[in-house]
């Protein structure tokens, strides 16, 4: 058992309210319940000794492992091959019916011998409340109950169990064709225990799970060149979405480093307005209208409440239920993934000013037509009030899209997205004949554009730059053509693409910016940013640079892990870094694939050209 397996060596399972990571060696080393943002129960990825884990895998000194998803599902199959036999562990979480939040969440693990004889070992070592809460064990030969303050967990299994302190371990030898089951259920204290698992019930439940995912994927209207990767990204986005509210989290995990041993370790188990808003376009591209509509409804509720800091209508990030309170603290007792400390929970980015979120929010509402079709007149009033506020507030420094902690600047991307907010607001007002201060919004929109064109351009770089009065390049501006701020083939934009290619692109992979050239208030460096690489593909395709776009896209797909998942970044040795899997990366993959497919389909047939 690898104490700290590579970040990429995991599959993701979930029940649409929380998720768990299963390593390619059959170990669940990350699981929080009852929600994504709840305290962890298994967190060995962040501290092997104190975090807790659940291992159910073959015991053999020799052998090899392979992991895959059952096609078009969230069912993970981990296969072990040795001279004595071949064994499998099948992991899934039963999808919870409907949008009702629940305290009961279940991890199902089925092991079987495929060929020969396989001995499976079991270790279940939960560590509640990020390893801060002690628990007591009640044990029978096939049932273990772990009781901690506020949480009870039941392990029911056909594997004979024995006590190991307040944890359990066990083992079972299976002949070819035989199976065993282990079901780990988390619930509130005092509730009834789950029914004993039977092979018949678990088998039926497994196939129900397979049917749910395959039927959902079947409704996708994507039939392009990269169907498998696009559909895997879609499943991942759905797994990362909290069904009771429709709000997606940025990633399944917290604390995984952007640099091994560094301090860039954040908690991503929350809903960013930016990430969620951009996901709307990706979902609509695939035909998942209901999922897009649910998030725009959640976003409309945030605008209605207007509970941003100070007088701001929006906060940049919320909990999945819309709660704006997520104070940041450090888990001093966790050593971090391979010594990457501090390990933080919560996120102090809530205190930042990021003006770009208003552009992304209006982009989502306009793409989904939620204002006119769902939110009604009251929803429009909330939106109009937001734009009236922004007309007074856009022209000031902020922390920018990347949540830097090096002080506020006049970030060009923030201004571009403020322009997008007014542009989309004006179009919605016209389309749905809604009352608005059209003269003021138009004047503000045009003023922003003129300011960016004059102050956001660097003659030295021959490019639009990260912030005014500087020469630093920033890949966030790759979204400028998509939102319509710049024509995708205008001379200034093509020159900016050339500059990014010289400075930010490394063998087709794209850095966000150069921290050495523009201090972000943090020590260390980071890898290339996978979101930015896919945005680069999108921009190249729009610019007509199709061979380069396709090569970059195809090459980036080779950095996916063995089951098609991406973390936040790609490190210097090709390893995945940061929280995993990251929704931003997967939604941008979908957007890039759709744009590139359409551009390739529209390209004239070169064979007919002399």
Coordinates of C-alpha atoms in Angstrom, one line a residue:
X1 CA 0.0 0.0 0.0
X2 CA 1.4 3.3 -1.1
X3 CA 1.1 5.7 1.8
X4 CA 0.8 8.7 -0.6
X5 CA -0.1 7.5 -4.0
X6 CA 0.1 10.0 -6.9
X7 CA -2.9 12.3 -7.0
X8 CA -3.9 10.9 -10.4
X9 CA -4.0 7.3 -9.2
X10 CA -7.6 7.5 -8.2
X11 CA -11.1 7.0 -9.5
X12 CA -14.1 9.0 -8.2
X13 CA -17.4 7.6 -6.9
X14 CA -20.3 9.6 -5.6
X15 CA -24.1 9.8 -4.8
X16 CA -24.7 13.4 -6.0
X17 CA -24.3 14.8 -2.5
X18 CA -20.7 13.8 -1.7
X19 CA -17.9 11.8 -3.2
X20 CA -15.0 9.4 -2.4
X21 CA -11.7 8.7 -4.0
X22 CA -10.6 5.1 -4.6
X23 CA -6.9 4.6 -5.3
X24 CA -5.7 2.2 -7.9
X25 CA -4.6 -0.1 -5.0
X26 CA -8.1 -0.4 -3.7
X27 CA -7.9 2.1 -0.9
X28 CA -10.5 4.8 -0.1
X29 CA -8.2 7.6 1.1
X30 CA -10.7 10.5 0.8
X31 CA -14.3 10.6 1.9
X32 CA -16.3 13.4 3.6
X33 CA -20.0 13.1 4.6
X34 CA -22.8 14.0 4.6
X35 CA -21.8 16.7 2.1
X36 CA -18.8 17.5 0.0
X37 CA -17.8 20.2 2.4
X38 CA -18.4 18.1 5.6
X39 CA -15.5 17.1 7.8
X40 CA -13.6 14.1 6.5
X41 CA -13.9 10.5 7.6
X42 CA -11.2 9.1 5.4
X43 CA -8.4 11.6 4.6
X44 CA -5.2 9.5 4.4
X45 CA -4.2 11.5 1.3
X46 CA -3.6 14.4 3.6
X47 CA -2.1 12.5 6.5
X48 CA -1.6 8.7 6.4
X49 CA -1.3 8.3 10.1
X50 CA -4.1 10.7 11.3
X51 CA -6.4 10.9 8.3
X52 CA -8.0 7.4 8.1
X53 CA -8.6 5.0 5.2
X54 CA -10.6 2.0 4.1
X55 CA -8.6 -0.7 2.3
X56 CA -10.2 -3.7 0.7
X57 CA -7.7 -5.3 -1.7
X58 CA -5.8 -8.4 -2.5
X59 CA -2.9 -9.3 -0.2
X60 CA 0.0 -10.4 -2.4
X61 CA 3.6 -9.4 -2.5
X62 CA 3.6 -9.5 -6.3
X63 CA 1.1 -8.4 -8.9
X64 CA -0.1 -5.5 -10.9
X65 CA -3.1 -3.2 -10.7
X66 CA -5.5 -1.7 -13.3
X67 CA -8.4 0.5 -12.7
X68 CA -11.3 1.5 -15.0
X69 CA -14.8 2.8 -15.0
X70 CA -17.6 0.6 -16.0
X71 CA -18.5 2.2 -19.4
X72 CA -20.4 5.5 -19.1
X73 CA -20.9 5.2 -15.3
X74 CA -19.5 6.2 -12.0
X75 CA -18.7 2.6 -11.0
X76 CA -15.0 2.0 -10.4
X77 CA -13.5 -1.4 -11.1
X78 CA -10.0 -2.0 -9.7
X79 CA -8.4 -5.2 -11.0
X80 CA -5.5 -7.0 -9.4
X81 CA -3.4 -9.6 -11.4
X82 CA -1.0 -12.0 -9.8
X83 CA 0.5 -15.5 -10.4
X84 CA -2.1 -17.0 -8.0
X85 CA -5.2 -15.4 -9.4
X86 CA -7.1 -12.3 -10.6
X87 CA -9.3 -10.3 -8.3
X88 CA -11.5 -7.3 -8.6
X89 CA -12.9 -4.6 -6.3
X90 CA -16.0 -2.8 -7.5
X91 CA -16.7 0.5 -5.8
X92 CA -19.8 2.7 -6.1
X93 CA -22.2 4.9 -4.1
X94 CA -25.9 4.3 -4.6
X95 CA -27.3 7.5 -6.2
X96 CA -29.7 9.2 -3.8
X97 CA -33.2 9.6 -5.3
X98 CA -34.5 13.2 -5.8
X99 CA -33.1 16.5 -4.6
X100 CA -33.6 15.9 -0.8
X101 CA -30.6 16.2 1.4
X102 CA -29.9 13.3 3.6
X103 CA -27.5 12.3 6.4
X104 CA -27.2 8.7 5.2
X105 CA -24.5 8.0 2.6
X106 CA -23.2 4.6 1.6
X107 CA -20.0 3.3 0.1
X108 CA -20.5 -0.2 -1.5
X109 CA -17.4 -2.4 -2.1
X110 CA -17.7 -5.7 -3.8
X111 CA -14.7 -8.0 -4.2
X112 CA -14.6 -11.1 -6.2
X113 CA -12.1 -13.7 -7.5
X114 CA -12.1 -13.8 -11.3
X115 CA -9.5 -16.5 -11.8
X116 CA -7.5 -18.7 -9.4
X117 CA -7.5 -18.0 -5.7
X118 CA -7.3 -14.5 -4.2
X119 CA -6.9 -13.4 -0.6
X120 CA -8.4 -10.0 0.1
X121 CA -7.4 -8.0 3.2
X122 CA -9.6 -5.4 4.9
X123 CA -8.6 -2.5 7.0
X124 CA -11.2 0.1 8.1
X125 CA -9.8 3.0 10.1
X126 CA -12.1 6.0 10.1
X127 CA -11.0 9.3 11.5
X128 CA -13.9 11.6 12.1
X129 CA -13.9 15.4 12.0
X130 CA -10.6 15.6 10.0
X131 CA -9.0 13.2 12.6
X132 CA -9.9 15.5 15.5
X133 CA -12.8 13.4 17.0
X134 CA -12.2 10.1 18.8
X135 CA -14.6 7.2 18.2
X136 CA -15.7 4.1 19.9
X137 CA -16.1 0.7 18.2
X138 CA -18.9 -1.9 18.7
X139 CA -18.0 -5.2 17.0
X140 CA -19.6 -8.4 16.0
X141 CA -18.0 -10.9 13.6
X142 CA -19.4 -9.2 10.5
X143 CA -20.5 -5.8 11.7
X144 CA -18.6 -2.8 13.1
X145 CA -20.2 0.3 14.4
X146 CA -18.1 3.4 14.8
X147 CA -19.6 6.1 17.1
X148 CA -18.2 9.6 17.1
X149 CA -19.7 12.9 18.3
X150 CA -22.4 13.8 15.7
X151 CA -21.7 10.8 13.4
X152 CA -22.2 7.1 13.4
X153 CA -20.8 4.8 10.7
X154 CA -21.7 1.1 10.1
X155 CA -19.5 -1.4 8.3
X156 CA -21.4 -4.6 7.3
X157 CA -19.5 -7.2 5.5
X158 CA -19.1 -10.9 4.7
X159 CA -15.4 -10.6 5.6
X160 CA -14.7 -11.8 9.1
X161 CA -13.7 -8.9 11.3
X162 CA -11.4 -8.5 14.3
X163 CA -10.6 -5.6 16.5
X164 CA -7.5 -3.5 16.0
X165 CA -7.8 -0.9 18.8
X166 CA -10.9 1.2 17.8
X167 CA -10.5 0.1 14.2
X168 CA -11.1 -3.2 12.4
X169 CA -9.3 -5.5 10.1
X170 CA -10.0 -8.8 8.4
X171 CA -9.4 -11.1 5.5
X172 CA -11.1 -13.6 3.2
X173 CA -9.9 -16.0 0.6
X174 CA -12.1 -16.4 -2.5
X175 CA -12.1 -19.0 -5.2
X176 CA -12.9 -18.1 -8.8
X177 CA -16.5 -16.9 -9.2
X178 CA -17.0 -16.2 -5.5
X179 CA -17.7 -12.7 -4.1
X180 CA -17.8 -10.8 -0.8
X181 CA -19.4 -7.4 0.1
X182 CA -18.4 -4.6 2.4
X183 CA -20.9 -1.7 2.9
X184 CA -19.8 1.4 4.8
X185 CA -22.8 3.6 5.8
X186 CA -22.5 7.0 7.4
X187 CA -25.6 8.3 9.2
X188 CA -26.7 10.6 12.0
X189 CA -26.5 9.2 15.6
X190 CA -29.7 7.5 16.9
X191 CA -31.0 6.5 13.5
X192 CA -31.8 2.9 12.6
X193 CA -28.9 0.8 11.3
X194 CA -29.0 0.0 7.6
X195 CA -30.4 -3.4 6.6
X196 CA -27.9 -6.2 6.3
X197 CA -26.5 -6.5 2.8
X198 CA -27.4 -9.5 0.7
X199 CA -25.7 -10.5 -2.5
X200 CA -29.0 -10.3 -4.3
X201 CA -29.8 -6.8 -3.1
X202 CA -26.3 -5.5 -3.8
X203 CA -26.3 -7.0 -7.2
X204 CA -29.6 -5.4 -8.1
X205 CA -28.5 -2.1 -6.6
X206 CA -25.3 -2.2 -8.6
X207 CA -27.1 -2.6 -11.9
X208 CA -29.6 0.1 -11.0
X209 CA -26.6 2.3 -10.5
X210 CA -25.2 1.4 -13.9
X211 CA -28.5 2.0 -15.5
X212 CA -28.9 5.4 -13.9
X213 CA -25.6 6.7 -15.3
X214 CA -25.8 5.1 -18.7
X215 CA -29.4 6.4 -19.2
X216 CA -28.3 9.9 -18.1
X217 CA -25.3 9.9 -20.5
X218 CA -27.5 8.7 -23.3
X219 CA -29.4 12.0 -23.2
X220 CA -26.2 13.9 -24.3
X221 CA -26.4 15.5 -27.7
X222 CA -22.6 15.4 -28.2
X223 CA -21.6 13.1 -31.0
X224 CA -18.3 14.5 -31.9
X225 CA -14.7 13.2 -32.2
X226 CA -14.0 12.8 -28.5
X227 CA -17.2 11.2 -27.1
X228 CA -15.6 9.1 -24.4
X229 CA -13.6 12.0 -22.9
X230 CA -16.5 14.5 -23.2
X231 CA -18.9 12.1 -21.5
X232 CA -16.4 11.2 -18.8
X233 CA -16.1 15.0 -18.1
X234 CA -19.9 15.3 -18.0
X235 CA -20.2 12.5 -15.5
X236 CA -17.5 14.1 -13.4
X237 CA -19.3 17.4 -13.4
X238 CA -22.5 15.7 -12.3
X239 CA -20.7 13.8 -9.6
X240 CA -19.4 17.2 -8.3
X241 CA -22.8 18.8 -8.2
X242 CA -24.9 18.9 -5.0
X243 CA -28.3 17.5 -6.1
X244 CA -30.4 19.3 -3.5
X245 CA -29.4 22.7 -4.8
X246 CA -27.8 22.2 -8.2
X247 CA -24.6 23.9 -7.1
X248 CA -21.3 22.3 -8.3
X249 CA -18.2 22.3 -6.1
X250 CA -14.8 23.2 -7.6
X251 CA -13.3 19.9 -6.8
X252 CA -13.9 16.8 -4.6
X253 CA -10.9 17.4 -2.3
X254 CA -9.1 19.9 -0.2
X255 CA -5.5 20.5 0.6
X256 CA -3.9 18.7 -2.4
X257 CA -0.9 20.8 -3.4
X258 CA -0.2 22.8 -6.5
X259 CA 3.5 22.2 -5.7
X260 CA 4.7 19.2 -3.7
X261 CA 5.9 20.5 -0.4
X262 CA 4.5 24.0 -1.0
X263 CA 1.9 26.2 0.6
X264 CA -0.5 26.5 -2.3
X265 CA -3.0 24.1 -0.7
X266 CA -6.6 25.2 -0.8
X267 CA -10.1 23.8 0.1
X268 CA -12.1 23.5 -3.2
X269 CA -15.2 21.8 -1.8
X270 CA -17.4 24.9 -2.4
X271 CA -19.3 26.6 -5.1
X272 CA -17.5 29.4 -7.0
X273 CA -19.8 31.7 -8.9
X274 CA -17.2 31.8 -11.7
X275 CA -16.8 28.0 -12.1
X276 CA -20.5 27.3 -11.8
X277 CA -21.5 30.0 -14.2
X278 CA -19.1 28.7 -16.9
X279 CA -20.4 25.2 -16.4
X280 CA -23.8 26.3 -17.7
X281 CA -22.4 26.7 -21.2
X282 CA -20.7 23.3 -21.0
X283 CA -23.9 21.6 -19.8
X284 CA -26.0 23.3 -22.5
X285 CA -23.6 22.3 -25.2
X286 CA -24.3 18.7 -24.2
X287 CA -28.0 19.2 -23.9
X288 CA -28.2 18.9 -20.1
X289 CA -30.8 21.6 -19.8
X290 CA -32.1 20.7 -16.3
X291 CA -28.7 20.7 -14.7
X292 CA -27.9 24.1 -16.2
X293 CA -31.3 25.5 -15.1
X294 CA -30.8 24.3 -11.6
X295 CA -27.6 26.2 -11.2
X296 CA -29.0 29.4 -12.7
X297 CA -31.8 29.1 -10.2
X298 CA -29.3 28.8 -7.4
X299 CA -27.4 31.8 -8.8
X300 CA -30.6 33.8 -9.0
X301 CA -31.2 33.1 -5.3
X302 CA -27.8 34.5 -4.4
X303 CA -28.6 37.7 -6.4
X304 CA -32.0 37.9 -4.6
X305 CA -30.3 37.6 -1.1
X306 CA -27.5 40.0 -2.0
X307 CA -25.4 38.7 0.9
X308 CA -22.0 39.6 -0.5
X309 CA -19.5 41.3 1.7
X310 CA -20.1 45.0 2.3
X311 CA -22.5 46.4 -0.3
X312 CA -21.6 43.7 -2.9
X313 CA -24.5 41.8 -4.4
X314 CA -22.4 38.5 -4.7
X315 CA -19.7 36.7 -2.8
X316 CA -17.2 34.9 -5.0
X317 CA -17.8 31.5 -3.3
X318 CA -20.4 29.8 -1.1
X319 CA -21.2 26.5 0.5
X320 CA -23.3 24.2 -1.7
X321 CA -26.5 25.3 0.2
X322 CA -25.8 29.0 -0.4
X323 CA -24.4 29.7 3.0
X324 CA -21.7 32.4 2.6
X325 CA -19.8 31.5 5.8
X326 CA -16.7 29.4 5.2
X327 CA -13.9 30.8 7.5
X328 CA -10.5 29.5 6.7
X329 CA -8.4 27.7 9.3
X330 CA -5.4 25.4 9.3
X331 CA -5.4 21.8 10.5
X332 CA -2.2 21.9 12.4
X333 CA -2.2 18.1 13.1
X334 CA -2.3 17.1 9.5
X335 CA 1.1 16.9 7.8
X336 CA -0.3 17.3 4.3
X337 CA 0.1 15.4 1.1
X338 CA 3.8 14.4 1.0
X339 CA 4.6 17.2 3.5
X340 CA 2.6 19.9 1.7
X341 CA 1.6 22.1 4.5
X342 CA -0.5 24.0 5.7
X343 CA -3.7 22.0 5.2
X344 CA -6.5 24.4 5.1
X345 CA -10.3 24.1 5.5
X346 CA -12.6 26.9 4.6
X347 CA -11.5 29.5 2.2
X348 CA -10.5 33.1 2.9
X349 CA -11.1 34.1 -0.7
X350 CA -14.6 35.0 0.5
X351 CA -13.1 38.2 1.8
X352 CA -11.7 39.2 -1.7
X353 CA -13.1 41.5 -4.3
X354 CA -13.3 39.8 -7.7
X355 CA -15.3 41.9 -10.1
X356 CA -15.1 39.4 -12.9
X357 CA -17.8 37.2 -11.2
X358 CA -20.5 39.6 -12.4
X359 CA -19.6 39.0 -16.0
X360 CA -19.6 35.2 -15.5
X361 CA -22.9 35.3 -13.6
X362 CA -24.6 37.4 -16.4
X363 CA -23.0 35.1 -19.0
X364 CA -24.6 32.1 -17.3
X365 CA -28.0 33.7 -17.0
X366 CA -27.9 34.9 -20.6
X367 CA -26.8 31.5 -21.9
X368 CA -29.5 29.8 -20.0
X369 CA -32.1 32.4 -20.6
X370 CA -33.0 31.9 -16.9
X371 CA -34.0 35.5 -16.3
X372 CA -36.7 35.6 -18.9
X373 CA -37.9 32.1 -18.7
X374 CA -37.6 31.1 -15.1
X375 CA -36.9 34.0 -12.7
X376 CA -39.7 36.3 -13.9
X377 CA -40.0 39.9 -13.1
X378 CA -38.6 39.7 -9.6
X379 CA -35.5 37.9 -10.9
X380 CA -35.0 40.6 -13.5
X381 CA -35.2 43.3 -10.8
X382 CA -32.5 41.6 -8.9
X383 CA -30.3 41.4 -12.0
X384 CA -30.9 45.0 -12.9
X385 CA -30.1 46.1 -9.4
X386 CA -26.8 44.2 -9.6
X387 CA -25.9 46.0 -12.9
X388 CA -26.8 49.4 -11.4
X389 CA -24.5 48.6 -8.5
X390 CA -21.7 47.5 -10.9
X391 CA -22.0 50.7 -12.9
X392 CA -20.8 52.5 -9.8
X393 CA -18.3 49.9 -8.7
X394 CA -16.4 48.4 -11.7
X395 CA -13.6 50.9 -12.0
X396 CA -11.4 49.8 -9.0
X397 CA -8.6 47.4 -8.3
X398 CA -9.5 43.9 -7.2
X399 CA -7.8 40.5 -6.4
X400 CA -8.6 39.1 -9.8
X401 CA -9.7 35.7 -11.1
X402 CA -6.8 33.7 -9.6
X403 CA -7.4 34.9 -6.0
X404 CA -3.9 36.2 -5.6
X405 CA -2.8 37.4 -2.2
X406 CA -0.4 40.0 -3.4
X407 CA -2.6 43.0 -3.2
X408 CA -5.3 44.5 -5.5
X409 CA -4.5 45.5 -9.0
X410 CA -6.4 46.8 -12.1
X411 CA -6.8 43.3 -13.6
X412 CA -7.6 43.4 -17.3
X413 CA -9.7 40.2 -17.1
X414 CA -11.9 41.7 -14.4
X415 CA -12.6 44.7 -16.7
X416 CA -13.3 42.4 -19.6
X417 CA -15.9 40.5 -17.6
X418 CA -17.5 43.6 -16.3
X419 CA -17.9 44.6 -20.0
X420 CA -19.5 41.2 -20.5
X421 CA -21.9 41.8 -17.7
X422 CA -23.3 44.9 -19.2
X423 CA -23.3 43.4 -22.7
X424 CA -25.4 40.5 -21.6
X425 CA -27.6 42.6 -19.5
X426 CA -28.4 44.9 -22.4
X427 CA -29.1 41.9 -24.6
X428 CA -31.5 40.3 -22.1
X429 CA -33.3 43.6 -21.6
X430 CA -33.9 43.8 -25.3
X431 CA -34.8 40.2 -25.8
X432 CA -37.3 40.1 -23.0
X433 CA -38.4 43.8 -23.1
X434 CA -37.5 44.4 -19.5
X435 CA -37.1 47.8 -17.9
X436 CA -33.5 49.0 -17.5
X437 CA -31.3 52.1 -17.4
X438 CA -30.2 51.3 -21.0
X439 CA -28.4 54.6 -21.5
X440 CA -26.3 54.2 -18.4
X441 CA -25.5 50.5 -19.0
X442 CA -24.5 51.2 -22.6
X443 CA -22.3 54.2 -21.6
X444 CA -20.6 52.0 -18.9
X445 CA -20.1 49.1 -21.3
X446 CA -18.5 51.3 -23.9
X447 CA -16.3 53.1 -21.3
X448 CA -15.0 49.8 -20.1
X449 CA -14.1 48.7 -23.6
X450 CA -12.3 52.0 -24.3
X451 CA -10.3 51.7 -21.0
X452 CA -9.2 48.2 -21.7
X453 CA -8.1 49.0 -25.2
X454 CA -6.1 51.9 -24.0
X455 CA -4.6 50.6 -20.7
X456 CA -4.8 46.8 -21.0
X457 CA -2.5 46.7 -24.1
X458 CA 1.2 46.5 -23.8
X459 CA 3.2 47.8 -26.8
X460 CA 6.3 45.9 -25.5
X461 CA 4.5 42.6 -25.5
X462 CA 2.2 43.4 -28.4
X463 CA -0.5 41.8 -26.3
X464 CA -3.3 42.4 -23.8
X465 CA -1.7 41.9 -20.4
X466 CA -2.7 40.8 -16.9
X467 CA -3.1 44.3 -15.3
X468 CA -2.8 47.9 -16.3
X469 CA 0.6 49.5 -16.5
X470 CA 2.4 46.2 -16.7
X471 CA 3.7 43.7 -19.2
X472 CA 2.7 40.4 -17.5
X473 CA 0.7 38.0 -19.6
X474 CA -2.3 36.2 -18.2
X475 CA -4.1 33.2 -19.7
X476 CA -7.5 34.2 -18.2
X477 CA -7.8 36.6 -21.2
X478 CA -8.2 33.5 -23.4
X479 CA -11.9 33.9 -22.6
X480 CA -12.1 37.3 -24.2
X481 CA -13.1 36.0 -27.6
X482 CA -15.6 33.6 -26.2
X483 CA -17.6 36.3 -24.4
X484 CA -17.3 38.6 -27.5
X485 CA -15.1 41.3 -26.1
X486 CA -12.6 40.8 -29.0
X487 CA -13.0 39.3 -32.4
X488 CA -11.3 35.9 -32.5
X489 CA -9.3 36.8 -35.6
X490 CA -8.6 40.5 -34.9
X491 CA -5.0 41.6 -35.3
X492 CA -4.7 42.6 -31.6
X493 CA -6.0 39.2 -30.4
X494 CA -3.9 37.2 -32.8
X495 CA -0.8 39.1 -31.6
X496 CA -1.9 38.3 -28.0
X497 CA -2.1 34.6 -28.9
X498 CA 1.4 34.8 -30.3
X499 CA 2.7 36.4 -27.2
X500 CA 1.1 33.8 -24.9
X501 CA 2.6 31.1 -27.1
X502 CA 6.1 32.6 -26.5
X503 CA 5.7 33.2 -22.8
X504 CA 3.0 31.0 -21.2
X505 CA 3.0 27.9 -23.4
X506 CA 5.3 25.0 -22.7
X507 CA 5.0 22.1 -25.1
X508 CA 1.4 22.9 -25.7
X509 CA 0.6 23.2 -21.9
X510 CA -0.4 26.7 -20.6
X511 CA 0.6 28.5 -17.4
X512 CA -1.8 30.9 -15.8
X513 CA 0.9 33.6 -15.5
X514 CA 4.5 33.9 -14.3
X515 CA 4.5 34.3 -10.5
X516 CA 8.1 35.5 -10.7
X517 CA 7.1 38.4 -12.9
X518 CA 3.9 39.3 -11.0
X519 CA 4.0 38.5 -7.3
X520 CA 0.9 36.7 -6.1
X521 CA 1.8 36.8 -2.4
X522 CA 2.7 33.2 -2.1
X523 CA 5.9 31.3 -2.0
X524 CA 6.9 28.7 -4.6
X525 CA 5.8 27.9 -8.1
X526 CA 3.1 25.9 -9.8
X527 CA 2.5 23.7 -12.8
X528 CA 0.7 24.5 -16.0
X529 CA -3.0 25.1 -15.5
X530 CA -5.2 22.6 -17.2
X531 CA -8.2 24.9 -17.5
X532 CA -6.0 27.4 -19.4
X533 CA -4.7 24.7 -21.8
X534 CA -8.3 23.9 -22.8
X535 CA -9.1 27.6 -23.1
X536 CA -6.1 28.0 -25.3
X537 CA -7.5 25.2 -27.6
X538 CA -10.8 27.1 -27.7
X539 CA -9.1 30.3 -28.6
X540 CA -6.9 28.7 -31.3
X541 CA -9.9 27.1 -32.9
X542 CA -11.8 30.4 -33.0
X543 CA -8.8 32.0 -34.5
X544 CA -8.7 29.5 -37.3
X545 CA -5.5 27.9 -36.2
X546 CA -7.0 24.4 -36.4
X547 CA -3.9 22.2 -36.8
X548 CA -2.4 23.8 -33.7
X549 CA -5.7 23.6 -31.8
X550 CA -6.2 20.0 -32.5
X551 CA -2.6 19.0 -31.7
X552 CA -2.8 20.9 -28.4
X553 CA -6.1 19.3 -27.5
X554 CA -5.1 15.7 -28.4
X555 CA -1.8 16.2 -26.5
X556 CA -3.6 17.5 -23.4
X557 CA -5.9 14.5 -23.4
X558 CA -2.8 12.3 -22.9
X559 CA -2.3 13.9 -19.5
X560 CA -5.6 12.6 -18.2
X561 CA -5.3 9.8 -15.7
X562 CA -6.0 6.2 -16.4
X563 CA -9.8 6.7 -16.0
X564 CA -10.0 10.1 -17.8
X565 CA -9.9 12.5 -14.9
X566 CA -7.9 15.7 -14.5
X567 CA -6.7 17.6 -11.4
X568 CA -6.0 21.3 -11.5
X569 CA -2.5 21.4 -12.9
X570 CA 0.2 19.4 -14.7
X571 CA 3.6 19.4 -12.9
X572 CA 7.0 19.6 -14.5
X573 CA 7.3 15.8 -14.8
X574 CA 3.8 15.4 -16.3
X575 CA 2.2 14.5 -12.9
X576 CA -1.2 15.9 -11.9
X577 CA -1.2 18.5 -9.1
X578 CA -3.9 20.2 -7.1
X579 CA -7.3 19.2 -6.0
X580 CA -8.8 16.3 -7.8
X581 CA -10.8 16.0 -10.0
X582 CA -11.3 19.7 -10.8
X583 CA -14.6 20.8 -12.3
X584 CA -13.0 23.8 -14.0
X585 CA -10.7 21.5 -16.0
X586 CA -13.5 19.2 -17.1
X587 CA -16.0 21.9 -18.1
X588 CA -13.3 23.6 -20.2
X589 CA -12.5 20.3 -21.9
X590 CA -16.2 20.1 -22.9
X591 CA -16.2 23.7 -24.2
X592 CA -12.9 23.2 -26.1
X593 CA -14.2 19.9 -27.7
X594 CA -17.4 21.5 -28.9
X595 CA -15.6 24.6 -30.4
X596 CA -13.0 22.5 -32.0
X597 CA -15.5 20.0 -33.4
X598 CA -17.6 22.8 -35.0
X599 CA -14.5 24.5 -36.5
X600 CA -13.2 21.2 -38.0
X601 CA -16.6 20.4 -39.4
X602 CA -16.8 23.8 -41.1
X603 CA -13.3 23.6 -42.6
X604 CA -13.3 23.3 -46.4
X605 CA -12.2 19.9 -47.6
X606 CA -8.5 20.4 -48.4
X607 CA -8.5 17.5 -50.9
X608 CA -10.7 19.7 -53.2
X609 CA -8.3 22.6 -53.1
X610 CA -5.3 22.6 -55.5

